[in-house]
């Protein structure tokens, strides 16, 4: 039956979509925190470098960045660069790390200074203050903006097809080329279900953190 | 015998001198009230004592020994040790919103306990003890320290009449209750000197009484209280220090400063305060 065949093919593409999504999150969540620390650093050169990187990445289209990372190294240095999927993941990780870093920074800066000072006068170490006092309050504040970004990431993965990574939209376009239109609309269902699950997860997280009143 | 001596504290913020050479001393068990109008440098002085700010110049002597000299650079570790000599109760409480009252009191002590247990394990391993046994002993030690911290925190909460609120989150408490938890928290590590930065300024008038009562109950400890509550300062303090424009304008016993002020600025300040009431 055509429907099952299409579904299976789209599922395969959606698997690629999900791996890009997961790999990007795993890399970008910690990398974003590093960039956030860098852009708040008291060491001026580091701060400028981080803020410039964030400006460039947020100031140019993700599609352009994917192309640059895939075609850049071979064209510029004549070396063999990344394979297709790793190139996409690197581009996504850097791009999302920059967006995350700004969310982290906003979250960290919104925790009142008095919280850190209260830890300091109690003789706590900087790391202890961050882990036991600041971090959970930051997480509480950034869950809504982060869920927004992460939901956007689900759909942004469709950009991977500019360098021919066979994610779900690209799979569906194969059918369009053969004159079959409905599979391209059918992909919407996959995204909706995935985003629906994420939405429930974030709602649960927000509820779990509701006991912190800030 | 003098217990605390502060010598020549100076501090500028972007060119503006906030402390212009502060000297004072305090005996053990005495309560010092610092009064003065806003912007006179009271809070900055307190923050310098607690190492939240580094003065540009000045030295602190504690128990006859030099505790800190602004011209020396101290490591993070040394600073932590020095900070523990002082406790600070903030104007806006600064309780940790994600911990219950009891945990707010025990947190710092619990973290110290973890460090001590870790150090003990390291020592045992270095002394040739088997790793698994050292780990088990350290864990046992850590547990006993936690239990001790908890017991002491419960005593402290009882002393500020909040035994029934030990399991409440800060947002479930009134401002007065929050400030009393903050007092218990500041006492948990047994600082030599407890400082208060306008402890009742952020409270509704009907809640100031309970906090002042809790502070009064601590009489016998060495305390420094920056306050706008003149009646309280007069009643509870052993010494009063009036600050104006970054200098100690006048100091003495409450009877001297309130009853018979010598300087024009002190007289004007006190007269103005009375008119407000």
CSV table of C-alpha atoms in Angstrom, one decimal:
chain,number,residue,atom,x,y,z
A,1,UNK,CA,0.0,0.0,0.0
A,2,UNK,CA,1.2,3.5,-0.9
A,3,UNK,CA,0.3,5.1,2.4
A,4,UNK,CA,2.5,2.6,4.4
A,5,UNK,CA,5.4,2.9,2.0
A,6,UNK,CA,5.3,6.7,2.3
A,7,UNK,CA,5.0,6.5,6.0
A,8,UNK,CA,8.0,4.3,6.3
A,9,UNK,CA,10.1,6.4,4.0
A,10,UNK,CA,9.1,9.6,5.9
A,11,UNK,CA,9.8,7.9,9.2
A,12,UNK,CA,13.3,7.2,7.9
A,13,UNK,CA,13.8,10.8,7.1
A,14,UNK,CA,12.3,11.8,10.4
A,15,UNK,CA,14.9,9.6,12.1
A,16,UNK,CA,17.6,11.8,10.5
A,17,UNK,CA,15.6,14.9,11.7
A,18,UNK,CA,15.6,13.5,15.2
A,19,UNK,CA,19.3,12.7,15.2
A,20,UNK,CA,20.2,16.2,14.1
A,21,UNK,CA,17.8,17.5,16.7
A,22,UNK,CA,19.3,15.4,19.5
A,23,UNK,CA,22.9,15.9,18.6
A,24,UNK,CA,22.4,19.7,18.3
A,25,UNK,CA,20.9,19.8,21.8
A,26,UNK,CA,23.6,17.7,23.4
A,27,UNK,CA,26.3,19.9,21.9
A,28,UNK,CA,24.7,23.3,22.0
A,29,UNK,CA,23.4,23.2,25.6
A,30,UNK,CA,26.8,23.0,27.3
A,31,UNK,CA,28.6,25.0,24.5
A,32,UNK,CA,26.0,27.8,24.9
A,33,UNK,CA,26.8,28.0,28.7
A,34,UNK,CA,30.5,28.3,27.9
A,35,UNK,CA,29.8,31.1,25.4
A,36,UNK,CA,27.5,32.8,28.0
A,37,UNK,CA,30.3,32.7,30.6
A,38,UNK,CA,32.7,34.0,28.0
A,39,UNK,CA,30.5,36.9,27.1
A,40,UNK,CA,30.1,37.8,30.7
A,41,UNK,CA,33.8,37.4,31.5
A,42,UNK,CA,35.8,40.2,33.1
A,43,UNK,CA,38.6,39.4,30.7
A,44,UNK,CA,37.9,41.8,28.0
A,45,UNK,CA,39.4,40.0,24.9
A,46,UNK,CA,37.4,36.9,25.7
A,47,UNK,CA,34.3,38.9,26.1
A,48,UNK,CA,34.7,40.7,22.8
A,49,UNK,CA,35.5,37.4,20.9
A,50,UNK,CA,32.4,35.7,22.3
A,51,UNK,CA,30.1,38.7,21.6
A,52,UNK,CA,31.5,39.0,18.1
A,53,UNK,CA,30.9,35.3,17.4
A,54,UNK,CA,27.3,35.6,18.7
A,55,UNK,CA,26.8,38.7,16.5
A,56,UNK,CA,28.0,36.9,13.4
A,57,UNK,CA,26.1,33.7,14.0
A,58,UNK,CA,22.9,35.5,14.9
A,59,UNK,CA,23.4,38.0,12.1
A,60,UNK,CA,23.6,35.5,9.2
A,61,UNK,CA,21.1,32.9,8.0
A,62,UNK,CA,21.6,29.4,9.4
A,63,UNK,CA,21.3,28.1,5.8
A,64,UNK,CA,24.4,30.2,4.9
A,65,UNK,CA,26.3,28.8,7.9
A,66,UNK,CA,25.5,25.2,6.9
A,67,UNK,CA,26.8,25.9,3.4
A,68,UNK,CA,29.9,27.6,4.7
A,69,UNK,CA,30.8,24.8,7.1
A,70,UNK,CA,30.2,22.1,4.4
A,71,UNK,CA,31.9,23.8,1.4
A,72,UNK,CA,34.2,26.1,3.3
A,73,UNK,CA,37.1,23.9,4.3
A,74,UNK,CA,37.6,22.2,0.9
A,75,UNK,CA,37.2,25.5,-1.0
A,76,UNK,CA,39.5,27.6,1.3
A,77,UNK,CA,42.1,25.1,2.3
A,78,UNK,CA,41.7,22.3,-0.2
A,79,UNK,CA,41.2,19.8,2.6
A,80,UNK,CA,38.4,17.3,2.8
A,81,UNK,CA,35.9,18.8,5.2
A,82,UNK,CA,33.0,17.3,7.1
A,83,UNK,CA,30.7,14.7,5.8
A,84,UNK,CA,27.2,15.9,5.2
A,85,UNK,CA,25.5,15.0,8.5
A,86,UNK,CA,28.4,16.0,10.7
A,87,UNK,CA,28.6,19.3,8.8
A,88,UNK,CA,24.9,20.0,9.5
A,89,UNK,CA,25.3,19.0,13.2
A,90,UNK,CA,28.3,21.3,13.6
A,91,UNK,CA,26.5,24.2,12.0
A,92,UNK,CA,23.4,23.7,14.1
A,93,UNK,CA,25.3,23.2,17.3
A,94,UNK,CA,27.2,26.5,16.8
A,95,UNK,CA,24.1,28.4,15.7
A,96,UNK,CA,22.0,27.2,18.6
A,97,UNK,CA,24.8,27.5,21.2
A,98,UNK,CA,24.8,31.3,20.3
A,99,UNK,CA,21.1,31.7,20.8
A,100,UNK,CA,21.2,29.6,24.0
A,101,UNK,CA,24.1,31.6,25.3
A,102,UNK,CA,22.0,34.8,25.2
A,103,UNK,CA,19.2,33.1,27.0
A,104,UNK,CA,21.6,31.8,29.6
A,105,UNK,CA,23.1,35.2,30.0
A,106,UNK,CA,19.8,36.8,30.5
A,107,UNK,CA,18.9,34.1,33.0
A,108,UNK,CA,22.1,34.4,35.0
A,109,UNK,CA,22.0,38.2,35.0
A,110,UNK,CA,18.3,38.2,36.2
A,111,UNK,CA,19.2,36.4,39.4
A,112,UNK,CA,19.6,39.1,42.0
A,113,UNK,CA,23.1,39.9,43.1
A,114,UNK,CA,22.1,39.4,46.7
A,115,UNK,CA,21.8,35.7,46.1
A,116,UNK,CA,25.5,35.4,45.2
A,117,UNK,CA,26.4,37.7,48.1
A,118,UNK,CA,24.4,35.7,50.5
A,119,UNK,CA,26.4,32.7,49.5
A,120,UNK,CA,29.7,34.6,49.7
A,121,UNK,CA,29.1,35.8,53.3
A,122,UNK,CA,28.4,32.2,54.2
A,123,UNK,CA,31.8,31.3,53.0
A,124,UNK,CA,30.7,29.3,50.0
A,125,UNK,CA,33.0,28.8,47.0
A,126,UNK,CA,32.2,30.3,43.7
A,127,UNK,CA,31.4,26.9,42.2
A,128,UNK,CA,29.2,26.0,45.1
A,129,UNK,CA,27.3,29.2,44.8
A,130,UNK,CA,26.7,28.6,41.1
A,131,UNK,CA,25.7,24.9,41.5
A,132,UNK,CA,23.6,25.2,44.7
A,133,UNK,CA,22.1,28.7,44.5
A,134,UNK,CA,22.3,30.3,41.1
A,135,UNK,CA,21.8,27.4,38.6
A,136,UNK,CA,18.4,26.2,39.6
A,137,UNK,CA,17.1,29.7,39.7
A,138,UNK,CA,18.5,30.3,36.2
A,139,UNK,CA,16.9,27.1,34.9
A,140,UNK,CA,13.6,28.1,36.4
A,141,UNK,CA,13.8,31.4,34.5
A,142,UNK,CA,15.0,30.1,31.2
A,143,UNK,CA,12.6,27.2,30.7
A,144,UNK,CA,10.0,29.2,28.7
A,145,UNK,CA,12.5,31.0,26.3
A,146,UNK,CA,14.5,27.7,25.9
A,147,UNK,CA,11.4,25.7,25.1
A,148,UNK,CA,10.6,28.3,22.4
A,149,UNK,CA,14.1,27.9,20.9
A,150,UNK,CA,14.1,24.2,21.1
A,151,UNK,CA,10.7,24.0,19.3
A,152,UNK,CA,12.1,26.2,16.6
A,153,UNK,CA,15.1,23.8,16.3
A,154,UNK,CA,12.7,20.9,15.5
A,155,UNK,CA,11.6,22.7,12.4
A,156,UNK,CA,14.9,24.3,11.5
A,157,UNK,CA,16.3,20.8,10.9
A,158,UNK,CA,14.6,20.9,7.5
A,159,UNK,CA,17.4,23.3,6.4
A,160,UNK,CA,19.7,20.3,6.4
A,161,UNK,CA,18.5,19.5,2.9
A,162,UNK,CA,20.5,22.4,1.4
A,163,UNK,CA,23.4,20.1,1.5
A,164,UNK,CA,21.3,17.0,0.6
A,165,UNK,CA,20.9,15.5,4.0
A,166,UNK,CA,17.9,13.2,3.6
A,167,UNK,CA,15.7,14.5,6.4
A,168,UNK,CA,11.9,14.2,6.3
A,169,UNK,CA,11.1,17.2,4.0
A,170,UNK,CA,13.6,16.0,1.4
A,171,UNK,CA,12.1,12.5,1.5
A,172,UNK,CA,8.7,14.0,0.9
A,173,UNK,CA,10.0,16.1,-2.0
A,174,UNK,CA,11.1,12.9,-3.8
A,175,UNK,CA,7.4,12.1,-4.0
A,176,UNK,CA,6.5,15.6,-5.2
A,177,UNK,CA,8.9,15.1,-8.0
A,178,UNK,CA,7.1,11.9,-8.9
A,179,UNK,CA,3.8,13.9,-9.0
A,180,UNK,CA,2.5,12.8,-5.5
A,181,UNK,CA,1.6,15.9,-3.6
A,182,UNK,CA,0.1,14.7,-0.3
A,183,UNK,CA,3.3,13.3,1.4
A,184,UNK,CA,4.8,16.9,1.7
A,185,UNK,CA,1.7,17.9,3.7
A,186,UNK,CA,1.8,14.6,5.6
A,187,UNK,CA,5.2,15.6,7.1
A,188,UNK,CA,3.4,18.3,9.1
A,189,UNK,CA,1.9,15.6,11.2
A,190,UNK,CA,5.3,14.3,12.2
A,191,UNK,CA,6.4,17.7,13.3
A,192,UNK,CA,3.2,18.4,15.2
A,193,UNK,CA,3.3,15.2,17.1
A,194,UNK,CA,7.0,15.7,18.1
A,195,UNK,CA,6.4,19.4,19.1
A,196,UNK,CA,3.3,18.3,21.0
A,197,UNK,CA,5.4,15.9,23.0
A,198,UNK,CA,8.0,18.5,23.7
A,199,UNK,CA,5.3,21.0,24.7
A,200,UNK,CA,4.0,18.5,27.3
A,201,UNK,CA,7.6,17.9,28.6
A,202,UNK,CA,8.2,21.6,29.0
A,203,UNK,CA,4.9,22.1,30.7
A,204,UNK,CA,5.8,19.3,33.1
A,205,UNK,CA,9.2,21.0,33.8
A,206,UNK,CA,7.6,24.3,34.5
A,207,UNK,CA,5.2,22.6,36.9
A,208,UNK,CA,8.1,20.8,38.6
A,209,UNK,CA,9.9,24.2,39.1
A,210,UNK,CA,6.8,26.0,40.2
A,211,UNK,CA,7.8,25.7,43.9
A,212,UNK,CA,10.6,28.2,43.3
A,213,UNK,CA,9.1,31.6,43.6
A,214,UNK,CA,11.5,34.3,42.4
B,1,UNK,CA,39.8,44.7,75.9
B,2,UNK,CA,39.1,45.6,72.3
B,3,UNK,CA,38.0,42.7,70.1
B,4,UNK,CA,37.5,44.3,66.8
B,5,UNK,CA,39.5,47.3,65.5
B,6,UNK,CA,38.9,48.9,62.1
B,7,UNK,CA,41.7,51.2,61.0
B,8,UNK,CA,41.6,53.8,58.2
B,9,UNK,CA,39.0,52.3,55.9
B,10,UNK,CA,38.8,54.2,52.6
B,11,UNK,CA,36.7,53.3,49.6
B,12,UNK,CA,35.9,55.1,46.4
B,13,UNK,CA,33.5,54.2,43.7
B,14,UNK,CA,34.4,55.6,40.3
B,15,UNK,CA,36.2,58.6,41.7
B,16,UNK,CA,33.7,59.3,44.4
B,17,UNK,CA,35.0,58.8,47.9
B,18,UNK,CA,32.4,57.0,50.0
B,19,UNK,CA,34.5,56.1,53.0
B,20,UNK,CA,37.1,58.7,53.9
B,21,UNK,CA,39.1,57.0,56.7
B,22,UNK,CA,36.9,55.1,59.2
B,23,UNK,CA,38.3,54.1,62.5
B,24,UNK,CA,36.5,52.4,65.3
B,25,UNK,CA,36.8,49.6,67.8
B,26,UNK,CA,34.5,47.3,69.6
B,27,UNK,CA,34.7,45.0,72.7
B,28,UNK,CA,33.6,41.4,72.8
B,29,UNK,CA,29.9,41.0,73.4
B,30,UNK,CA,29.2,44.7,72.6
B,31,UNK,CA,26.6,45.9,70.2
B,32,UNK,CA,27.5,48.7,68.0
B,33,UNK,CA,24.7,50.7,66.3
B,34,UNK,CA,25.7,52.7,63.2
B,35,UNK,CA,23.4,55.5,62.3
B,36,UNK,CA,23.4,58.2,59.7
B,37,UNK,CA,21.5,59.4,56.7
B,38,UNK,CA,21.4,57.5,53.4
B,39,UNK,CA,24.6,57.8,51.4
B,40,UNK,CA,26.7,58.4,54.5
B,41,UNK,CA,28.7,55.2,53.8
B,42,UNK,CA,27.1,52.9,56.5
B,43,UNK,CA,26.3,50.1,54.2
B,44,UNK,CA,29.6,50.3,52.3
B,45,UNK,CA,31.4,50.1,55.7
B,46,UNK,CA,29.4,46.9,56.5
B,47,UNK,CA,30.1,45.4,53.1
B,48,UNK,CA,33.8,46.1,53.5
B,49,UNK,CA,33.8,44.3,56.8
B,50,UNK,CA,32.2,41.3,55.2
B,51,UNK,CA,34.6,41.3,52.3
B,52,UNK,CA,31.8,41.9,49.8
B,53,UNK,CA,33.8,45.1,48.8
B,54,UNK,CA,37.5,45.5,49.1
B,55,UNK,CA,38.4,48.8,50.7
B,56,UNK,CA,41.1,50.9,48.9
B,57,UNK,CA,42.9,51.2,52.3
B,58,UNK,CA,42.4,50.0,55.8
B,59,UNK,CA,43.0,47.2,58.1
B,60,UNK,CA,40.9,44.9,60.3
B,61,UNK,CA,42.2,43.5,63.6
B,62,UNK,CA,40.2,40.8,65.3
B,63,UNK,CA,41.1,39.5,68.8
B,64,UNK,CA,44.3,41.5,68.7
B,65,UNK,CA,45.5,40.0,65.4
B,66,UNK,CA,45.6,41.4,61.9
B,67,UNK,CA,42.8,39.8,60.0
B,68,UNK,CA,43.1,41.7,56.8
B,69,UNK,CA,44.9,44.6,55.2
B,70,UNK,CA,43.4,46.2,52.1
B,71,UNK,CA,46.8,46.5,50.5
B,72,UNK,CA,47.4,42.7,50.6
B,73,UNK,CA,45.9,40.5,47.9
B,74,UNK,CA,44.2,37.4,49.3
B,75,UNK,CA,43.4,34.2,47.6
B,76,UNK,CA,39.8,33.0,47.2
B,77,UNK,CA,40.6,30.4,50.0
B,78,UNK,CA,41.9,33.0,52.4
B,79,UNK,CA,39.0,35.3,51.7
B,80,UNK,CA,36.5,32.5,52.5
B,81,UNK,CA,38.2,31.9,55.8
B,82,UNK,CA,38.2,35.6,56.7
B,83,UNK,CA,34.5,36.0,55.6
B,84,UNK,CA,33.5,33.3,58.1
B,85,UNK,CA,34.6,35.5,61.0
B,86,UNK,CA,31.7,37.8,60.1
B,87,UNK,CA,28.0,37.1,59.5
B,88,UNK,CA,25.7,39.4,57.6
B,89,UNK,CA,22.0,39.8,57.6
B,90,UNK,CA,20.8,41.7,54.5
B,91,UNK,CA,18.2,44.4,54.2
B,92,UNK,CA,16.2,42.3,51.8
B,93,UNK,CA,16.8,38.9,53.5
B,94,UNK,CA,18.3,37.2,50.4
B,95,UNK,CA,17.0,33.8,51.4
B,96,UNK,CA,17.5,31.1,48.9
B,97,UNK,CA,14.0,30.8,47.3
B,98,UNK,CA,14.4,27.1,46.3
B,99,UNK,CA,15.2,25.8,49.7
B,100,UNK,CA,13.0,25.4,52.8
B,101,UNK,CA,13.7,27.5,55.8
B,102,UNK,CA,15.7,24.7,57.5
B,103,UNK,CA,17.8,24.0,54.4
B,104,UNK,CA,18.5,27.7,54.1
B,105,UNK,CA,20.1,27.6,57.6
B,106,UNK,CA,22.0,24.4,57.0
B,107,UNK,CA,23.2,24.8,53.4
B,108,UNK,CA,26.6,26.4,54.0
B,109,UNK,CA,27.4,24.2,56.9
B,110,UNK,CA,26.4,21.1,54.9
B,111,UNK,CA,28.7,22.1,52.1
B,112,UNK,CA,31.5,22.6,54.6
B,113,UNK,CA,30.7,19.1,55.9
B,114,UNK,CA,31.1,17.7,52.5
B,115,UNK,CA,34.5,19.3,52.1
B,116,UNK,CA,35.6,18.0,55.5
B,117,UNK,CA,34.4,14.5,54.7
B,118,UNK,CA,36.3,14.6,51.4
B,119,UNK,CA,39.4,15.8,53.1
B,120,UNK,CA,39.2,13.0,55.7
B,121,UNK,CA,38.8,10.4,52.9
B,122,UNK,CA,41.8,11.8,51.1
B,123,UNK,CA,43.9,11.7,54.3
B,124,UNK,CA,42.9,8.2,55.1
B,125,UNK,CA,43.8,7.0,51.6
B,126,UNK,CA,47.1,8.8,51.8
B,127,UNK,CA,47.8,7.1,55.2
B,128,UNK,CA,47.4,3.8,53.5
B,129,UNK,CA,43.8,3.0,54.3
B,130,UNK,CA,41.8,0.9,51.8
B,131,UNK,CA,39.9,3.1,49.4
B,132,UNK,CA,36.5,1.4,50.0
B,133,UNK,CA,36.9,1.6,53.8
B,134,UNK,CA,38.0,5.2,53.7
B,135,UNK,CA,35.0,6.0,51.6
B,136,UNK,CA,32.6,4.3,53.9
B,137,UNK,CA,34.1,6.0,56.9
B,138,UNK,CA,33.9,9.4,55.2
B,139,UNK,CA,30.3,8.8,54.3
B,140,UNK,CA,29.5,7.9,58.0
B,141,UNK,CA,31.4,11.1,59.1
B,142,UNK,CA,29.5,13.2,56.6
B,143,UNK,CA,26.1,11.8,57.8
B,144,UNK,CA,27.0,12.6,61.4
B,145,UNK,CA,28.0,16.1,60.4
B,146,UNK,CA,24.7,16.6,58.5
B,147,UNK,CA,22.7,15.3,61.5
B,148,UNK,CA,24.6,17.7,63.8
B,149,UNK,CA,23.9,20.6,61.3
B,150,UNK,CA,20.3,19.8,61.3
B,151,UNK,CA,20.0,19.7,65.0
B,152,UNK,CA,21.8,23.0,65.4
B,153,UNK,CA,19.6,24.6,62.7
B,154,UNK,CA,16.5,23.4,64.6
B,155,UNK,CA,17.8,25.0,67.7
B,156,UNK,CA,18.5,28.3,65.9
B,157,UNK,CA,15.0,28.3,64.3
B,158,UNK,CA,13.5,27.8,67.7
B,159,UNK,CA,15.5,30.7,69.0
B,160,UNK,CA,13.9,33.0,66.4
B,161,UNK,CA,10.5,31.4,67.2
B,162,UNK,CA,10.1,29.7,63.8
B,163,UNK,CA,10.2,26.0,64.7
B,164,UNK,CA,6.9,25.5,63.0
B,165,UNK,CA,8.1,27.0,59.8
B,166,UNK,CA,11.2,24.8,59.3
B,167,UNK,CA,9.7,23.1,56.3
B,168,UNK,CA,8.3,26.2,54.6
B,169,UNK,CA,9.7,27.9,51.5
B,170,UNK,CA,10.6,31.5,51.8
B,171,UNK,CA,7.7,32.6,49.7
B,172,UNK,CA,5.3,31.1,52.2
B,173,UNK,CA,6.7,33.3,55.0
B,174,UNK,CA,6.0,36.9,55.9
B,175,UNK,CA,8.9,39.4,55.6
B,176,UNK,CA,9.4,39.4,59.3
B,177,UNK,CA,9.6,35.6,59.3
B,178,UNK,CA,12.0,35.6,56.3
B,179,UNK,CA,14.3,38.0,58.1
B,180,UNK,CA,14.3,35.8,61.2
B,181,UNK,CA,15.2,32.8,59.1
B,182,UNK,CA,18.0,35.0,57.6
B,183,UNK,CA,19.2,35.7,61.2
B,184,UNK,CA,19.3,32.0,62.0
B,185,UNK,CA,21.2,31.3,58.8
B,186,UNK,CA,23.8,34.0,59.6
B,187,UNK,CA,24.3,32.4,63.0
B,188,UNK,CA,24.6,28.8,61.7
B,189,UNK,CA,28.4,29.1,61.1
B,190,UNK,CA,28.9,30.9,64.4
B,191,UNK,CA,30.5,34.1,63.2
B,192,UNK,CA,32.6,36.1,65.7
B,193,UNK,CA,30.8,39.2,64.7
B,194,UNK,CA,27.2,39.4,63.4
B,195,UNK,CA,26.4,42.4,61.1
B,196,UNK,CA,22.9,43.7,60.2
B,197,UNK,CA,22.3,46.0,57.3
B,198,UNK,CA,19.1,47.9,58.0
B,199,UNK,CA,17.4,44.6,59.0
B,200,UNK,CA,13.9,46.2,59.2
B,201,UNK,CA,13.9,48.7,56.3
B,202,UNK,CA,12.3,46.3,53.9
B,203,UNK,CA,9.5,45.3,56.3
B,204,UNK,CA,6.0,46.6,56.9
B,205,UNK,CA,6.0,48.6,60.2
B,206,UNK,CA,3.9,46.0,62.0
B,207,UNK,CA,6.6,43.4,61.3
B,208,UNK,CA,9.6,45.3,62.5
B,209,UNK,CA,8.9,44.5,66.1
B,210,UNK,CA,9.3,40.7,65.8
B,211,UNK,CA,12.7,41.1,64.0
B,212,UNK,CA,14.0,43.7,66.6
B,213,UNK,CA,12.9,41.3,69.3
B,214,UNK,CA,14.9,38.5,67.7
B,215,UNK,CA,18.0,40.7,67.5
B,216,UNK,CA,17.5,41.8,71.0
B,217,UNK,CA,17.5,38.2,72.1
B,218,UNK,CA,21.0,37.8,70.8
B,219,UNK,CA,22.4,40.3,73.3
B,220,UNK,CA,25.8,39.0,74.5
B,221,UNK,CA,27.1,38.4,71.0
B,222,UNK,CA,29.3,41.0,69.3
B,223,UNK,CA,27.1,42.7,66.8
B,224,UNK,CA,27.2,45.6,64.4
B,225,UNK,CA,23.8,47.0,63.4
B,226,UNK,CA,23.2,49.6,60.7
B,227,UNK,CA,19.8,50.9,61.5
B,228,UNK,CA,17.3,53.7,61.0
B,229,UNK,CA,15.4,52.6,64.2
B,230,UNK,CA,16.7,55.3,66.6
B,231,UNK,CA,14.7,54.0,69.6
B,232,UNK,CA,16.0,50.5,69.0
B,233,UNK,CA,19.6,51.7,68.7
B,234,UNK,CA,19.3,53.8,71.8
B,235,UNK,CA,17.9,50.9,73.7
B,236,UNK,CA,20.0,47.9,72.6
B,237,UNK,CA,23.4,49.4,71.6
B,238,UNK,CA,26.4,49.7,73.9
B,239,UNK,CA,28.1,52.1,71.5
B,240,UNK,CA,26.7,54.3,68.8
B,241,UNK,CA,28.5,55.6,65.8
B,242,UNK,CA,27.1,58.4,63.8
B,243,UNK,CA,28.4,58.6,60.2
B,244,UNK,CA,28.1,61.5,57.8
B,245,UNK,CA,29.7,62.0,54.4
B,246,UNK,CA,32.0,59.0,54.8
B,247,UNK,CA,33.5,59.9,58.2
B,248,UNK,CA,32.7,59.0,61.7
B,249,UNK,CA,31.2,62.3,62.8
B,250,UNK,CA,30.5,61.3,66.4
B,251,UNK,CA,30.6,58.2,68.5
B,252,UNK,CA,30.1,57.2,72.1
B,253,UNK,CA,27.5,55.5,74.4
B,254,UNK,CA,23.9,55.9,73.4
B,255,UNK,CA,23.5,58.4,76.3
B,256,UNK,CA,26.3,60.5,74.9
B,257,UNK,CA,25.3,60.4,71.2
B,258,UNK,CA,21.5,60.6,71.7
B,259,UNK,CA,21.3,62.5,75.0
B,260,UNK,CA,24.1,65.0,74.5
B,261,UNK,CA,25.3,65.2,70.9
B,262,UNK,CA,28.3,67.4,70.5
B,263,UNK,CA,28.5,68.0,66.7
B,264,UNK,CA,26.1,70.1,64.7
B,265,UNK,CA,25.5,67.4,62.1
B,266,UNK,CA,24.6,64.9,64.7
B,267,UNK,CA,22.1,67.4,66.3
B,268,UNK,CA,20.6,68.2,62.9
B,269,UNK,CA,20.2,64.5,62.0
B,270,UNK,CA,18.6,63.6,65.3
B,271,UNK,CA,16.3,66.6,65.3
B,272,UNK,CA,15.3,65.7,61.7
B,273,UNK,CA,14.6,62.1,62.8
B,274,UNK,CA,12.4,63.2,65.7
B,275,UNK,CA,10.4,65.5,63.4
B,276,UNK,CA,9.7,62.6,61.1
B,277,UNK,CA,8.2,60.6,64.0
